[in-house]
Amino acid sequence: MSETVITVGDRHIREVHREIQAAAEQGGHIVLKDARSRHNLGVALPAGANLHFEGSVGYYCGGLNNGATITVERNAGWGVGEAMASGDITVGGYAGMSCGASMLGGVVHVKGDAGPRCGVAMKGGDIIVEGKIGYLSGFMAHAGRIIALGGADDACADSLWGGEVWVAGPIKSLGVDSKAIEPRPDEVASIEELLRSRGINDASRDWKKIVSGEKLWHFESRDANAWLMI
Amino acid sequence: MCGIAGRILSASGNVGADLVDLMEAQRHRGADSTGFAVYGPPVDEGYIVRAMGLDRDALSADLESFLEIAREHGSDFLADPTWDNASTKHVSVRMRIKDPKDLGAFTRAADTISARLAVQSVGRSLEIIKDLGGAEDVSQKHNVRDMKGTHGLGHARLATESDVSPTASHPFWARPFADVAIVHNGQITDYFTWRDKLERAGYRFMTGNDSELIAVWISDQMSKGLTKEQALKKSITSIDGVFTYLISDTEGMGFAKDKFAMKPLVTVERNGELAAATEEQAVRKIYQGEVDIINYDGPSMMNSWLVDPVRQAA
């Protein structure tokens, strides 16, 4: 399989984009060097595109993804995979704030920790975090799954509308209108199967499944005090 | 949206150039105005005053008034003031003055002519330079790239809460504390409540910029005997809004961040050096190769860094 090497450096990001798009059209593996934590790299790529970033990337890497497979060697900044429809993104290290924000489908797999508001407003797909998910993760998510192997910070699944947050390890605190329930064995089996498919073989954990408390579905202003954080 | 930056060098060097690079890389976060707080070699005697004249044509008369106030407070010019030679109506002035008897009283008196000549910083080492436009524009006008020193702050402003003007730009001096400056990214939501309280306590606000509140609030806390670190910590639960701000003095700098964790800060901390910025790609203008980045992403965080920790510990 052919391999195209593209160097990012301090070139205009539009120029880098054109090269990525052209290489994706030709097919084959695309390696990006010297990314310098630049923003908006590898966005809106089609199915079949296959990218690897050496080092770290900045904001919105793999955003609006339409089926591409993207790997990042080290860290990703704010909003990795934001609003992606489908595809597969793997971050080798830490994923910054709002990882997988508003994503509709596909998989974001973070090997390190994820920052605050992981999976904020997500509408589908799976976010797998091998480390810990940050403050307010799953905030106002509608559908999809966030799966964290290393625990969760404060206000986990705050104002969760729908979807599921799966946490193994300590949950510092739950956010408003979310509840932790014991998952059914078949649900656990499906999570562990997904993790095994990602190369996480010791997937067996003491899982907590967090779902919506469904009270915010019928918000009444007289209950406002129950939702205020301050 | 704004962008902030901080830089500490392990020894005095091209801190101005690094700050311009850090801010030019964040130009897209706001280029209404850009400002710098640079800590240069400390003066042996007196203070460095940075001020902005609001009418270039009236500058000599305004400097006359300033000098009169200075003399009333036991101060004087130690050298002839210098200023930029641009064609803008506002003009950035640098003065060297003898120690006034009481810096607080002198500052209050000097602030009575702030509509003509606004004091932007007073310090043994600190110089605040701010103006309209992006980092390179401000740097070229005021030679920021050539400024030497140990550390400093930078700010790129996208005005969201108040007017765009050269004086309402960051950094803000925590008047009247010599050498203390802040830069802020965010919005202060209880600005008017706090401003009212602080004005009743005798503080004067020079602009309508909500970020100025942080500088005045810090001054008030320091007047009450709090250290920079104690004030940083207290601000997290005392001030309402979205903020990540940096505060600096001659010893170093620190940051505090609100409980909503909205505004990022990333740093590279190594070999007695610090590069801090809103965005990681900015610090990587300084450290281009792969380097360990610290993300201060969580809620209610603070930290501080010293210039030359070896010397500080001694």
PDB file of N, CA and C in Angstrom, chain B residues 4 183-185 214 217-218 228-237 239 242-247 253-259 263-265 296 298-305:
ATOM      1  N   ILE B   4      -4.194  34.587  25.989  1.00  0.00           N
ATOM      2  CA  ILE B   4      -3.216  35.095  26.942  1.00  0.00           C
ATOM      3  C   ILE B   4      -1.932  34.272  26.843  1.00  0.00           C
ATOM      4  N   VAL B 183      -3.382  39.649  33.024  1.00  0.00           N
ATOM      5  CA  VAL B 183      -4.087  39.485  31.747  1.00  0.00           C
ATOM      6  C   VAL B 183      -5.185  38.459  31.968  1.00  0.00           C
ATOM      7  N   HIS B 184      -6.303  38.625  31.267  1.00  0.00           N
ATOM      8  CA  HIS B 184      -7.485  37.801  31.539  1.00  0.00           C
ATOM      9  C   HIS B 184      -8.117  37.331  30.243  1.00  0.00           C
ATOM     10  N   ASN B 185      -8.568  36.093  30.254  1.00  0.00           N
ATOM     11  CA  ASN B 185      -9.364  35.532  29.163  1.00  0.00           C
ATOM     12  C   ASN B 185     -10.686  35.105  29.760  1.00  0.00           C
ATOM     13  N   ILE B 214     -10.380  42.482  37.848  1.00  0.00           N
ATOM     14  CA  ILE B 214      -9.460  41.513  38.461  1.00  0.00           C
ATOM     15  C   ILE B 214      -8.251  42.240  39.034  1.00  0.00           C
ATOM     16  N   TRP B 217      -9.450  44.180  42.086  1.00  0.00           N
ATOM     17  CA  TRP B 217      -9.784  43.210  43.140  1.00  0.00           C
ATOM     18  C   TRP B 217      -8.510  42.659  43.789  1.00  0.00           C
ATOM     19  N   ILE B 218      -7.527  42.329  42.951  1.00  0.00           N
ATOM     20  CA  ILE B 218      -6.241  41.831  43.454  1.00  0.00           C
ATOM     21  C   ILE B 218      -5.575  42.895  44.330  1.00  0.00           C
ATOM     22  N   LYS B 228       0.137  37.108  46.627  1.00  0.00           N
ATOM     23  CA  LYS B 228      -0.360  36.857  45.276  1.00  0.00           C
ATOM     24  C   LYS B 228      -1.055  35.493  45.208  1.00  0.00           C
ATOM     25  N   GLU B 229      -0.417  34.486  45.810  1.00  0.00           N
ATOM     26  CA  GLU B 229      -0.969  33.127  45.757  1.00  0.00           C
ATOM     27  C   GLU B 229      -2.299  33.039  46.516  1.00  0.00           C
ATOM     28  N   GLN B 230      -2.351  33.690  47.687  1.00  0.00           N
ATOM     29  CA  GLN B 230      -3.594  33.665  48.464  1.00  0.00           C
ATOM     30  C   GLN B 230      -4.720  34.369  47.711  1.00  0.00           C
ATOM     31  N   ALA B 231      -4.369  35.473  47.052  1.00  0.00           N
ATOM     32  CA  ALA B 231      -5.380  36.209  46.289  1.00  0.00           C
ATOM     33  C   ALA B 231      -5.871  35.382  45.105  1.00  0.00           C
ATOM     34  N   LEU B 232      -4.943  34.684  44.447  1.00  0.00           N
ATOM     35  CA  LEU B 232      -5.330  33.815  43.320  1.00  0.00           C
ATOM     36  C   LEU B 232      -6.347  32.779  43.777  1.00  0.00           C
ATOM     37  N   LYS B 233      -6.042  32.161  44.902  1.00  0.00           N
ATOM     38  CA  LYS B 233      -6.904  31.088  45.405  1.00  0.00           C
ATOM     39  C   LYS B 233      -8.276  31.643  45.778  1.00  0.00           C
ATOM     40  N   LYS B 234      -8.271  32.774  46.460  1.00  0.00           N
ATOM     41  CA  LYS B 234      -9.534  33.350  46.916  1.00  0.00           C
ATOM     42  C   LYS B 234     -10.406  33.787  45.734  1.00  0.00           C
ATOM     43  N   SER B 235      -9.773  34.239  44.661  1.00  0.00           N
ATOM     44  CA  SER B 235     -10.547  34.743  43.517  1.00  0.00           C
ATOM     45  C   SER B 235     -11.439  33.664  42.910  1.00  0.00           C
ATOM     46  N   ILE B 236     -11.016  32.412  43.018  1.00  0.00           N
ATOM     47  CA  ILE B 236     -11.765  31.325  42.371  1.00  0.00           C
ATOM     48  C   ILE B 236     -13.175  31.214  42.950  1.00  0.00           C
ATOM     49  N   THR B 237     -13.304  31.457  44.244  1.00  0.00           N
ATOM     50  CA  THR B 237     -14.636  31.364  44.862  1.00  0.00           C
ATOM     51  C   THR B 237     -15.271  32.738  45.069  1.00  0.00           C
ATOM     52  N   ILE B 239     -14.969  35.588  42.763  1.00  0.00           N
ATOM     53  CA  ILE B 239     -15.378  36.271  41.526  1.00  0.00           C
ATOM     54  C   ILE B 239     -16.217  35.316  40.691  1.00  0.00           C
ATOM     55  N   VAL B 242     -16.459  33.546  33.963  1.00  0.00           N
ATOM     56  CA  VAL B 242     -15.592  32.613  33.256  1.00  0.00           C
ATOM     57  C   VAL B 242     -14.229  33.276  33.156  1.00  0.00           C
ATOM     58  N   PHE B 243     -13.233  32.662  33.741  1.00  0.00           N
ATOM     59  CA  PHE B 243     -11.929  33.316  33.671  1.00  0.00           C
ATOM     60  C   PHE B 243     -10.779  32.340  33.766  1.00  0.00           C
ATOM     61  N   THR B 244      -9.762  32.620  32.980  1.00  0.00           N
ATOM     62  CA  THR B 244      -8.416  32.132  33.248  1.00  0.00           C
ATOM     63  C   THR B 244      -7.557  33.377  33.158  1.00  0.00           C
ATOM     64  N   TYR B 245      -6.921  33.743  34.252  1.00  0.00           N
ATOM     65  CA  TYR B 245      -6.087  34.940  34.203  1.00  0.00           C
ATOM     66  C   TYR B 245      -4.712  34.652  34.768  1.00  0.00           C
ATOM     67  N   LEU B 246      -3.761  35.456  34.310  1.00  0.00           N
ATOM     68  CA  LEU B 246      -2.386  35.372  34.798  1.00  0.00           C
ATOM     69  C   LEU B 246      -2.075  36.655  35.555  1.00  0.00           C
ATOM     70  N   ILE B 247      -1.369  36.523  36.656  1.00  0.00           N
ATOM     71  CA  ILE B 247      -0.914  37.692  37.394  1.00  0.00           C
ATOM     72  C   ILE B 247       0.604  37.569  37.547  1.00  0.00           C
ATOM     73  N   MET B 253       5.040  34.512  38.184  1.00  0.00           N
ATOM     74  CA  MET B 253       3.639  34.666  37.794  1.00  0.00           C
ATOM     75  C   MET B 253       2.811  33.477  38.252  1.00  0.00           C
ATOM     76  N   GLY B 254       1.503  33.681  38.276  1.00  0.00           N
ATOM     77  CA  GLY B 254       0.593  32.603  38.639  1.00  0.00           C
ATOM     78  C   GLY B 254      -0.687  32.737  37.849  1.00  0.00           C
ATOM     79  N   PHE B 255      -1.512  31.677  37.907  1.00  0.00           N
ATOM     80  CA  PHE B 255      -2.797  31.772  37.214  1.00  0.00           C
ATOM     81  C   PHE B 255      -3.902  31.234  38.115  1.00  0.00           C
ATOM     82  N   ALA B 256      -5.122  31.647  37.839  1.00  0.00           N
ATOM     83  CA  ALA B 256      -6.303  31.063  38.475  1.00  0.00           C
ATOM     84  C   ALA B 256      -7.370  30.890  37.411  1.00  0.00           C
ATOM     85  N   LYS B 257      -8.230  29.909  37.677  1.00  0.00           N
ATOM     86  CA  LYS B 257      -9.243  29.536  36.693  1.00  0.00           C
ATOM     87  C   LYS B 257     -10.553  29.240  37.406  1.00  0.00           C
ATOM     88  N   ASP B 258     -11.663  29.615  36.796  1.00  0.00           N
ATOM     89  CA  ASP B 258     -12.970  29.500  37.449  1.00  0.00           C
ATOM     90  C   ASP B 258     -13.466  28.064  37.538  1.00  0.00           C
ATOM     91  N   LYS B 259     -14.595  27.893  38.210  1.00  0.00           N
ATOM     92  CA  LYS B 259     -15.124  26.550  38.454  1.00  0.00           C
ATOM     93  C   LYS B 259     -15.806  25.923  37.239  1.00  0.00           C
ATOM     94  N   LYS B 263     -11.958  28.185  30.052  1.00  0.00           N
ATOM     95  CA  LYS B 263     -10.863  28.828  29.330  1.00  0.00           C
ATOM     96  C   LYS B 263      -9.561  28.077  29.590  1.00  0.00           C
ATOM     97  N   PRO B 264      -8.968  27.552  28.541  1.00  0.00           N
ATOM     98  CA  PRO B 264      -7.802  26.682  28.723  1.00  0.00           C
ATOM     99  C   PRO B 264      -6.518  27.443  29.070  1.00  0.00           C
ATOM    100  N   LEU B 265      -5.576  26.706  29.611  1.00  0.00           N
ATOM    101  CA  LEU B 265      -4.201  27.198  29.735  1.00  0.00           C
ATOM    102  C   LEU B 265      -3.279  25.996  29.587  1.00  0.00           C
ATOM    103  N   TYR B 296      -3.818  22.648  31.879  1.00  0.00           N
ATOM    104  CA  TYR B 296      -4.584  22.992  33.089  1.00  0.00           C
ATOM    105  C   TYR B 296      -6.054  23.083  32.683  1.00  0.00           C
ATOM    106  N   GLY B 298      -8.797  21.405  34.157  1.00  0.00           N
ATOM    107  CA  GLY B 298      -9.857  21.152  35.140  1.00  0.00           C
ATOM    108  C   GLY B 298     -10.459  22.424  35.702  1.00  0.00           C
ATOM    109  N   PRO B 299     -11.510  22.281  36.532  1.00  0.00           N
ATOM    110  CA  PRO B 299     -12.140  23.446  37.154  1.00  0.00           C
ATOM    111  C   PRO B 299     -11.374  23.925  38.391  1.00  0.00           C
ATOM    112  N   SER B 300     -11.544  25.183  38.737  1.00  0.00           N
ATOM    113  CA  SER B 300     -11.031  25.771  39.988  1.00  0.00           C
ATOM    114  C   SER B 300      -9.548  25.482  40.206  1.00  0.00           C
ATOM    115  N   MET B 301      -8.734  25.766  39.200  1.00  0.00           N
ATOM    116  CA  MET B 301      -7.306  25.469  39.312  1.00  0.00           C
ATOM    117  C   MET B 301      -6.486  26.733  39.540  1.00  0.00           C
ATOM    118  N   MET B 302      -5.327  26.564  40.114  1.00  0.00           N
ATOM    119  CA  MET B 302      -4.338  27.640  40.187  1.00  0.00           C
ATOM    120  C   MET B 302      -2.947  27.038  40.273  1.00  0.00           C
ATOM    121  N   ASN B 303      -1.965  27.850  39.933  1.00  0.00           N
ATOM    122  CA  ASN B 303      -0.567  27.450  40.102  1.00  0.00           C
ATOM    123  C   ASN B 303       0.269  28.717  40.005  1.00  0.00           C
ATOM    124  N   SER B 304       1.515  28.634  40.459  1.00  0.00           N
ATOM    125  CA  SER B 304       2.395  29.785  40.246  1.00  0.00           C
ATOM    126  C   SER B 304       3.807  29.304  39.969  1.00  0.00           C
ATOM    127  N   TRP B 305       4.555  30.160  39.312  1.00  0.00           N
ATOM    128  CA  TRP B 305       5.918  29.826  38.882  1.00  0.00           C
ATOM    129  C   TRP B 305       6.844  30.982  39.234  1.00  0.00           C
TER     130      TRP B 305
END
